[in-house]
JSON list of C-alpha atoms in Angstrom, two decimals:
[
{"chain": "Y", "resi": 1, "resn": "MET", "atom": "CA", "xyz": [159.51, 307.85, 42.63]},
{"chain": "Y", "resi": 2, "resn": "THR", "atom": "CA", "xyz": [163.25, 308.42, 42.56]},
{"chain": "Y", "resi": 3, "resn": "GLN", "atom": "CA", "xyz": [165.47, 305.38, 42.28]},
{"chain": "Y", "resi": 4, "resn": "ASN", "atom": "CA", "xyz": [169.24, 305.28, 42.79]},
{"chain": "Y", "resi": 5, "resn": "HIS", "atom": "CA", "xyz": [171.79, 303.27, 40.81]},
{"chain": "Y", "resi": 6, "resn": "ARG", "atom": "CA", "xyz": [169.33, 301.39, 38.65]},
{"chain": "Y", "resi": 7, "resn": "THR", "atom": "CA", "xyz": [170.67, 298.31, 36.96]},
{"chain": "Y", "resi": 8, "resn": "VAL", "atom": "CA", "xyz": [168.55, 297.90, 33.86]},
{"chain": "Y", "resi": 9, "resn": "VAL", "atom": "CA", "xyz": [168.16, 295.92, 30.67]},
{"chain": "Y", "resi": 10, "resn": "THR", "atom": "CA", "xyz": [168.15, 298.41, 27.80]},
{"chain": "Y", "resi": 11, "resn": "PHE", "atom": "CA", "xyz": [166.32, 297.66, 24.58]},
{"chain": "Y", "resi": 12, "resn": "GLY", "atom": "CA", "xyz": [165.14, 299.42, 21.48]},
{"chain": "Y", "resi": 13, "resn": "LEU", "atom": "CA", "xyz": [161.81, 299.89, 19.78]},
{"chain": "Y", "resi": 14, "resn": "ALA", "atom": "CA", "xyz": [162.49, 301.61, 16.47]},
{"chain": "Y", "resi": 15, "resn": "ASP", "atom": "CA", "xyz": [164.78, 304.54, 17.32]},
{"chain": "Y", "resi": 16, "resn": "THR", "atom": "CA", "xyz": [163.66, 304.85, 20.95]},
{"chain": "Y", "resi": 17, "resn": "LEU", "atom": "CA", "xyz": [165.68, 303.54, 23.89]},
{"chain": "Y", "resi": 18, "resn": "PHE", "atom": "CA", "xyz": [163.81, 301.89, 26.76]},
{"chain": "Y", "resi": 19, "resn": "ALA", "atom": "CA", "xyz": [164.84, 300.04, 29.90]},
{"chain": "Y", "resi": 20, "resn": "LEU", "atom": "CA", "xyz": [163.40, 297.64, 32.43]},
{"chain": "Y", "resi": 21, "resn": "PRO", "atom": "CA", "xyz": [164.72, 296.96, 35.92]},
{"chain": "Y", "resi": 22, "resn": "VAL", "atom": "CA", "xyz": [166.87, 293.85, 35.76]},
{"chain": "Y", "resi": 23, "resn": "ALA", "atom": "CA", "xyz": [165.29, 292.17, 38.83]},
{"chain": "Y", "resi": 24, "resn": "PRO", "atom": "CA", "xyz": [162.17, 290.69, 37.15]},
{"chain": "Y", "resi": 25, "resn": "VAL", "atom": "CA", "xyz": [164.02, 289.63, 33.97]},
{"chain": "Y", "resi": 26, "resn": "VAL", "atom": "CA", "xyz": [164.30, 285.85, 33.89]},
{"chain": "Y", "resi": 27, "resn": "GLU", "atom": "CA", "xyz": [165.67, 285.29, 30.41]},
{"chain": "Y", "resi": 28, "resn": "ILE", "atom": "CA", "xyz": [166.14, 286.90, 27.00]},
{"chain": "Y", "resi": 29, "resn": "LEU", "atom": "CA", "xyz": [165.11, 284.64, 24.13]},
{"chain": "Y", "resi": 30, "resn": "ASP", "atom": "CA", "xyz": [165.58, 284.72, 20.40]},
{"chain": "Y", "resi": 31, "resn": "VAL", "atom": "CA", "xyz": [162.28, 285.22, 18.63]},
{"chain": "Y", "resi": 32, "resn": "ARG", "atom": "CA", "xyz": [160.40, 281.97, 18.08]},
{"chain": "Y", "resi": 33, "resn": "PRO", "atom": "CA", "xyz": [157.04, 280.86, 16.76]},
{"chain": "Y", "resi": 34, "resn": "ILE", "atom": "CA", "xyz": [154.14, 282.30, 18.72]},
{"chain": "Y", "resi": 35, "resn": "THR", "atom": "CA", "xyz": [150.84, 280.43, 18.83]},
{"chain": "Y", "resi": 36, "resn": "PRO", "atom": "CA", "xyz": [147.96, 282.92, 18.57]},
{"chain": "Y", "resi": 37, "resn": "LEU", "atom": "CA", "xyz": [144.99, 282.75, 20.91]},
{"chain": "Y", "resi": 38, "resn": "PRO", "atom": "CA", "xyz": [141.41, 283.60, 19.89]},
{"chain": "Y", "resi": 39, "resn": "ARG", "atom": "CA", "xyz": [139.80, 286.93, 20.80]},
{"chain": "Y", "resi": 40, "resn": "THR", "atom": "CA", "xyz": [142.73, 288.45, 22.66]},
{"chain": "Y", "resi": 41, "resn": "PRO", "atom": "CA", "xyz": [143.69, 292.12, 22.83]},
{"chain": "Y", "resi": 42, "resn": "ALA", "atom": "CA", "xyz": [145.83, 293.14, 19.84]},
{"chain": "Y", "resi": 43, "resn": "HIS", "atom": "CA", "xyz": [148.97, 293.51, 21.98]},
{"chain": "Y", "resi": 44, "resn": "LEU", "atom": "CA", "xyz": [148.75, 289.88, 23.21]},
{"chain": "Y", "resi": 45, "resn": "LEU", "atom": "CA", "xyz": [150.42, 287.92, 20.43]},
{"chain": "Y", "resi": 46, "resn": "GLY", "atom": "CA", "xyz": [149.87, 284.46, 21.89]},
{"chain": "Y", "resi": 47, "resn": "LEU", "atom": "CA", "xyz": [151.93, 281.78, 23.63]},
{"chain": "Y", "resi": 48, "resn": "ILE", "atom": "CA", "xyz": [155.45, 280.43, 23.35]},
{"chain": "Y", "resi": 49, "resn": "ASP", "atom": "CA", "xyz": [156.89, 277.30, 24.89]},
{"chain": "Y", "resi": 50, "resn": "ARG", "atom": "CA", "xyz": [159.67, 277.90, 27.41]},
{"chain": "Y", "resi": 51, "resn": "ARG", "atom": "CA", "xyz": [161.04, 274.61, 28.73]},
{"chain": "Y", "resi": 52, "resn": "GLY", "atom": "CA", "xyz": [157.60, 273.00, 28.75]},
{"chain": "Y", "resi": 53, "resn": "ALA", "atom": "CA", "xyz": [155.79, 276.02, 30.21]},
{"chain": "Y", "resi": 54, "resn": "SER", "atom": "CA", "xyz": [153.37, 278.24, 28.30]},
{"chain": "Y", "resi": 55, "resn": "VAL", "atom": "CA", "xyz": [154.38, 281.90, 28.35]},
{"chain": "Y", "resi": 56, "resn": "PRO", "atom": "CA", "xyz": [152.10, 284.66, 26.99]},
{"chain": "Y", "resi": 57, "resn": "VAL", "atom": "CA", "xyz": [153.91, 287.14, 24.75]},
{"chain": "Y", "resi": 58, "resn": "ILE", "atom": "CA", "xyz": [153.01, 290.82, 24.55]},
{"chain": "Y", "resi": 59, "resn": "ASP", "atom": "CA", "xyz": [154.09, 292.96, 21.60]},
{"chain": "Y", "resi": 60, "resn": "LEU", "atom": "CA", "xyz": [155.59, 295.93, 23.44]},
{"chain": "Y", "resi": 61, "resn": "ARG", "atom": "CA", "xyz": [155.33, 298.07, 20.29]},
{"chain": "Y", "resi": 62, "resn": "ARG", "atom": "CA", "xyz": [151.56, 297.65, 20.28]},
{"chain": "Y", "resi": 63, "resn": "LEU", "atom": "CA", "xyz": [151.25, 298.11, 24.04]},
{"chain": "Y", "resi": 64, "resn": "LEU", "atom": "CA", "xyz": [153.12, 301.42, 23.79]},
{"chain": "Y", "resi": 65, "resn": "GLY", "atom": "CA", "xyz": [151.10, 302.60, 20.79]},
{"chain": "Y", "resi": 66, "resn": "ARG", "atom": "CA", "xyz": [153.90, 302.21, 18.24]},
{"chain": "Y", "resi": 67, "resn": "PRO", "atom": "CA", "xyz": [153.42, 300.92, 14.67]},
{"chain": "Y", "resi": 68, "resn": "ASP", "atom": "CA", "xyz": [153.84, 297.21, 13.99]},
{"chain": "Y", "resi": 69, "resn": "CYS", "atom": "CA", "xyz": [157.12, 295.85, 12.73]},
{"chain": "Y", "resi": 70, "resn": "ASP", "atom": "CA", "xyz": [158.08, 292.46, 11.31]},
{"chain": "Y", "resi": 71, "resn": "ASP", "atom": "CA", "xyz": [160.52, 290.25, 13.18]},
{"chain": "Y", "resi": 72, "resn": "ALA", "atom": "CA", "xyz": [164.16, 290.94, 12.34]},
{"chain": "Y", "resi": 73, "resn": "PRO", "atom": "CA", "xyz": [167.37, 289.12, 13.28]},
{"chain": "Y", "resi": 74, "resn": "ASP", "atom": "CA", "xyz": [167.69, 291.27, 16.44]},
{"chain": "Y", "resi": 75, "resn": "THR", "atom": "CA", "xyz": [164.08, 290.76, 17.64]},
{"chain": "Y", "resi": 76, "resn": "ARG", "atom": "CA", "xyz": [164.00, 289.31, 21.14]},
{"chain": "Y", "resi": 77, "resn": "ILE", "atom": "CA", "xyz": [161.54, 288.19, 23.80]},
{"chain": "Y", "resi": 78, "resn": "ILE", "atom": "CA", "xyz": [162.31, 289.41, 27.32]},
{"chain": "Y", "resi": 79, "resn": "VAL", "atom": "CA", "xyz": [160.78, 286.93, 29.78]},
{"chain": "Y", "resi": 80, "resn": "LEU", "atom": "CA", "xyz": [159.70, 288.49, 33.08]},
{"chain": "Y", "resi": 81, "resn": "GLY", "atom": "CA", "xyz": [158.92, 286.64, 36.30]},
{"chain": "Y", "resi": 82, "resn": "LEU", "atom": "CA", "xyz": [156.05, 288.39, 38.05]},
{"chain": "Y", "resi": 83, "resn": "ARG", "atom": "CA", "xyz": [154.00, 287.98, 41.20]},
{"chain": "Y", "resi": 84, "resn": "GLY", "atom": "CA", "xyz": [150.29, 287.85, 40.56]},
{"chain": "Y", "resi": 85, "resn": "ASP", "atom": "CA", "xyz": [147.20, 287.75, 42.72]},
{"chain": "Y", "resi": 86, "resn": "GLY", "atom": "CA", "xyz": [147.55, 285.31, 45.59]},
{"chain": "Y", "resi": 87, "resn": "ASP", "atom": "CA", "xyz": [151.36, 285.44, 45.30]},
{"chain": "Y", "resi": 88, "resn": "ALA", "atom": "CA", "xyz": [151.34, 283.02, 42.37]},
{"chain": "Y", "resi": 89, "resn": "ASP", "atom": "CA", "xyz": [154.32, 283.33, 40.05]},
{"chain": "Y", "resi": 90, "resn": "HIS", "atom": "CA", "xyz": [153.69, 284.21, 36.41]},
{"chain": "Y", "resi": 91, "resn": "SER", "atom": "CA", "xyz": [155.93, 284.47, 33.38]},
{"chain": "Y", "resi": 92, "resn": "VAL", "atom": "CA", "xyz": [155.24, 286.99, 30.63]},
{"chain": "Y", "resi": 93, "resn": "GLY", "atom": "CA", "xyz": [157.27, 287.67, 27.50]},
{"chain": "Y", "resi": 94, "resn": "LEU", "atom": "CA", "xyz": [157.76, 291.12, 25.97]},
{"chain": "Y", "resi": 95, "resn": "ARG", "atom": "CA", "xyz": [158.59, 291.18, 22.25]},
{"chain": "Y", "resi": 96, "resn": "VAL", "atom": "CA", "xyz": [161.09, 293.99, 21.52]},
{"chain": "Y", "resi": 97, "resn": "ASP", "atom": "CA", "xyz": [163.06, 295.04, 18.43]},
{"chain": "Y", "resi": 98, "resn": "GLN", "atom": "CA", "xyz": [166.45, 294.49, 20.05]},
{"chain": "Y", "resi": 99, "resn": "VAL", "atom": "CA", "xyz": [168.07, 294.02, 23.43]},
{"chain": "Y", "resi": 100, "resn": "ILE", "atom": "CA", "xyz": [171.11, 296.23, 23.86]},
{"chain": "Y", "resi": 101, "resn": "GLU", "atom": "CA", "xyz": [172.72, 295.51, 27.22]},
{"chain": "Y", "resi": 102, "resn": "VAL", "atom": "CA", "xyz": [172.44, 295.10, 30.98]},
{"chain": "Y", "resi": 103, "resn": "THR", "atom": "CA", "xyz": [173.88, 298.30, 32.41]},
{"chain": "Y", "resi": 104, "resn": "GLU", "atom": "CA", "xyz": [173.73, 301.09, 34.95]},
{"chain": "Y", "resi": 105, "resn": "LEU", "atom": "CA", "xyz": [172.25, 304.34, 33.72]},
{"chain": "Y", "resi": 106, "resn": "ASP", "atom": "CA", "xyz": [174.71, 307.25, 33.43]},
{"chain": "Y", "resi": 107, "resn": "GLU", "atom": "CA", "xyz": [172.96, 309.31, 36.05]},
{"chain": "Y", "resi": 108, "resn": "ALA", "atom": "CA", "xyz": [172.79, 307.97, 39.59]},
{"chain": "Y", "resi": 109, "resn": "VAL", "atom": "CA", "xyz": [169.13, 308.98, 39.80]},
{"chain": "Y", "resi": 110, "resn": "THR", "atom": "CA", "xyz": [166.24, 308.18, 37.50]},
{"chain": "Y", "resi": 111, "resn": "ARG", "atom": "CA", "xyz": [163.35, 310.62, 37.89]},
{"chain": "Y", "resi": 112, "resn": "PRO", "atom": "CA", "xyz": [159.82, 310.95, 36.63]},
{"chain": "Y", "resi": 113, "resn": "LEU", "atom": "CA", "xyz": [159.46, 313.76, 34.10]},
{"chain": "Y", "resi": 114, "resn": "ALA", "atom": "CA", "xyz": [159.15, 316.90, 36.23]},
{"chain": "Y", "resi": 115, "resn": "GLU", "atom": "CA", "xyz": [156.89, 318.61, 33.68]},
{"chain": "Y", "resi": 116, "resn": "ALA", "atom": "CA", "xyz": [154.46, 315.67, 33.39]},
{"chain": "Y", "resi": 117, "resn": "GLY", "atom": "CA", "xyz": [151.76, 317.41, 35.43]},
{"chain": "Y", "resi": 118, "resn": "LEU", "atom": "CA", "xyz": [152.09, 320.62, 33.46]},
{"chain": "Y", "resi": 119, "resn": "LEU", "atom": "CA", "xyz": [151.80, 318.64, 30.22]},
{"chain": "Y", "resi": 120, "resn": "LYS", "atom": "CA", "xyz": [148.86, 316.63, 31.60]},
{"chain": "Y", "resi": 121, "resn": "TRP", "atom": "CA", "xyz": [150.78, 313.42, 30.98]},
{"chain": "Y", "resi": 122, "resn": "HIS", "atom": "CA", "xyz": [150.26, 310.80, 33.66]},
{"chain": "Y", "resi": 123, "resn": "GLU", "atom": "CA", "xyz": [151.81, 307.66, 32.31]},
{"chain": "Y", "resi": 124, "resn": "SER", "atom": "CA", "xyz": [151.61, 304.67, 34.66]},
{"chain": "Y", "resi": 125, "resn": "MET", "atom": "CA", "xyz": [153.96, 302.63, 32.45]},
{"chain": "Y", "resi": 126, "resn": "VAL", "atom": "CA", "xyz": [156.90, 305.02, 32.94]},
{"chain": "Y", "resi": 127, "resn": "ALA", "atom": "CA", "xyz": [158.96, 304.82, 36.14]},
{"chain": "Y", "resi": 128, "resn": "GLY", "atom": "CA", "xyz": [161.31, 307.60, 35.09]},
{"chain": "Y", "resi": 129, "resn": "ILE", "atom": "CA", "xyz": [163.64, 309.08, 32.52]},
{"chain": "Y", "resi": 130, "resn": "GLY", "atom": "CA", "xyz": [167.38, 308.39, 32.66]},
{"chain": "Y", "resi": 131, "resn": "ARG", "atom": "CA", "xyz": [170.36, 308.70, 30.35]},
{"chain": "Y", "resi": 132, "resn": "ARG", "atom": "CA", "xyz": [172.76, 306.23, 28.80]},
{"chain": "Y", "resi": 133, "resn": "ASP", "atom": "CA", "xyz": [175.71, 307.45, 26.70]},
{"chain": "Y", "resi": 134, "resn": "GLY", "atom": "CA", "xyz": [174.03, 310.86, 26.53]},
{"chain": "Y", "resi": 135, "resn": "ALA", "atom": "CA", "xyz": [170.74, 309.51, 25.12]},
{"chain": "Y", "resi": 136, "resn": "PHE", "atom": "CA", "xyz": [167.44, 309.60, 26.97]},
{"chain": "Y", "resi": 137, "resn": "VAL", "atom": "CA", "xyz": [166.22, 306.24, 28.26]},
{"chain": "Y", "resi": 138, "resn": "THR", "atom": "CA", "xyz": [162.59, 305.72, 29.21]},
{"chain": "Y", "resi": 139, "resn": "VAL", "atom": "CA", "xyz": [162.57, 303.36, 32.20]},
{"chain": "Y", "resi": 140, "resn": "LEU", "atom": "CA", "xyz": [159.35, 301.35, 32.21]},
{"chain": "Y", "resi": 141, "resn": "ASP", "atom": "CA", "xyz": [157.43, 300.43, 35.34]},
{"chain": "Y", "resi": 142, "resn": "VAL", "atom": "CA", "xyz": [156.81, 296.68, 35.19]},
{"chain": "Y", "resi": 143, "resn": "GLU", "atom": "CA", "xyz": [153.66, 296.83, 37.33]},
{"chain": "Y", "resi": 144, "resn": "GLY", "atom": "CA", "xyz": [152.41, 299.77, 35.27]},
{"chain": "Y", "resi": 145, "resn": "LEU", "atom": "CA", "xyz": [152.73, 297.74, 32.05]},
{"chain": "Y", "resi": 146, "resn": "PHE", "atom": "CA", "xyz": [150.05, 295.39, 33.35]},
{"chain": "Y", "resi": 147, "resn": "ALA", "atom": "CA", "xyz": [147.64, 297.93, 34.86]},
{"chain": "Y", "resi": 148, "resn": "ASP", "atom": "CA", "xyz": [144.03, 297.56, 33.71]},
{"chain": "Y", "resi": 149, "resn": "ASP", "atom": "CA", "xyz": [143.87, 300.97, 32.03]},
{"chain": "Y", "resi": 150, "resn": "VAL", "atom": "CA", "xyz": [146.99, 300.27, 29.95]},
{"chain": "Y", "resi": 151, "resn": "ALA", "atom": "CA", "xyz": [145.37, 297.42, 28.01]},
{"chain": "Y", "resi": 152, "resn": "VAL", "atom": "CA", "xyz": [142.25, 299.50, 27.36]},
{"chain": "Y", "resi": 153, "resn": "LEU", "atom": "CA", "xyz": [144.27, 302.47, 26.08]},
{"chain": "Y", "resi": 154, "resn": "ALA", "atom": "CA", "xyz": [146.47, 300.24, 23.92]},
{"chain": "Y", "resi": 155, "resn": "SER", "atom": "CA", "xyz": [143.43, 298.60, 22.31]},
{"chain": "Y", "resi": 156, "resn": "ALA", "atom": "CA", "xyz": [141.83, 301.99, 21.64]},
{"chain": "Y", "resi": 157, "resn": "ALA", "atom": "CA", "xyz": [145.04, 303.37, 20.09]},
{"chain": "Y", "resi": 158, "resn": "LEU", "atom": "CA", "xyz": [145.36, 300.37, 17.77]},
{"chain": "Y", "resi": 159, "resn": "ALA", "atom": "CA", "xyz": [141.73, 300.65, 16.70]},
{"chain": "Y", "resi": 160, "resn": "ALA", "atom": "CA", "xyz": [142.14, 304.34, 15.78]}
]
């Protein structure tokens, strides 16, 4: 899917630049204590309190198959407001290494990787590839992050 003039929140995981559409972003929080839950997938860190509401927090590094990293001064939690089944509203936090900025991508169009089919890479979490200040930016698909197969693949990658 091609999208024009995407306003995004850019963030880093290690040396890789990612982005999310700004629309579902509710708030960006400093890292805070996370209460673990029993028997959850490895990428689900637990719950935080956000103004009296419980918000599950996902380690985006783990979900994307990246190695773990300790919290640092720049670690943030991006809180997303999502529509769930039955049109109920849900909040989910994504733990990232650092939030960089809210911006427009350099190119007016963000495209899926044209060679994805040739490379046999069908990634539901990726909406497209853009550029910011000459660097590639992987734009994540918010719905794709929460697809059933994503959690299964993330758990398998962490177990390997």
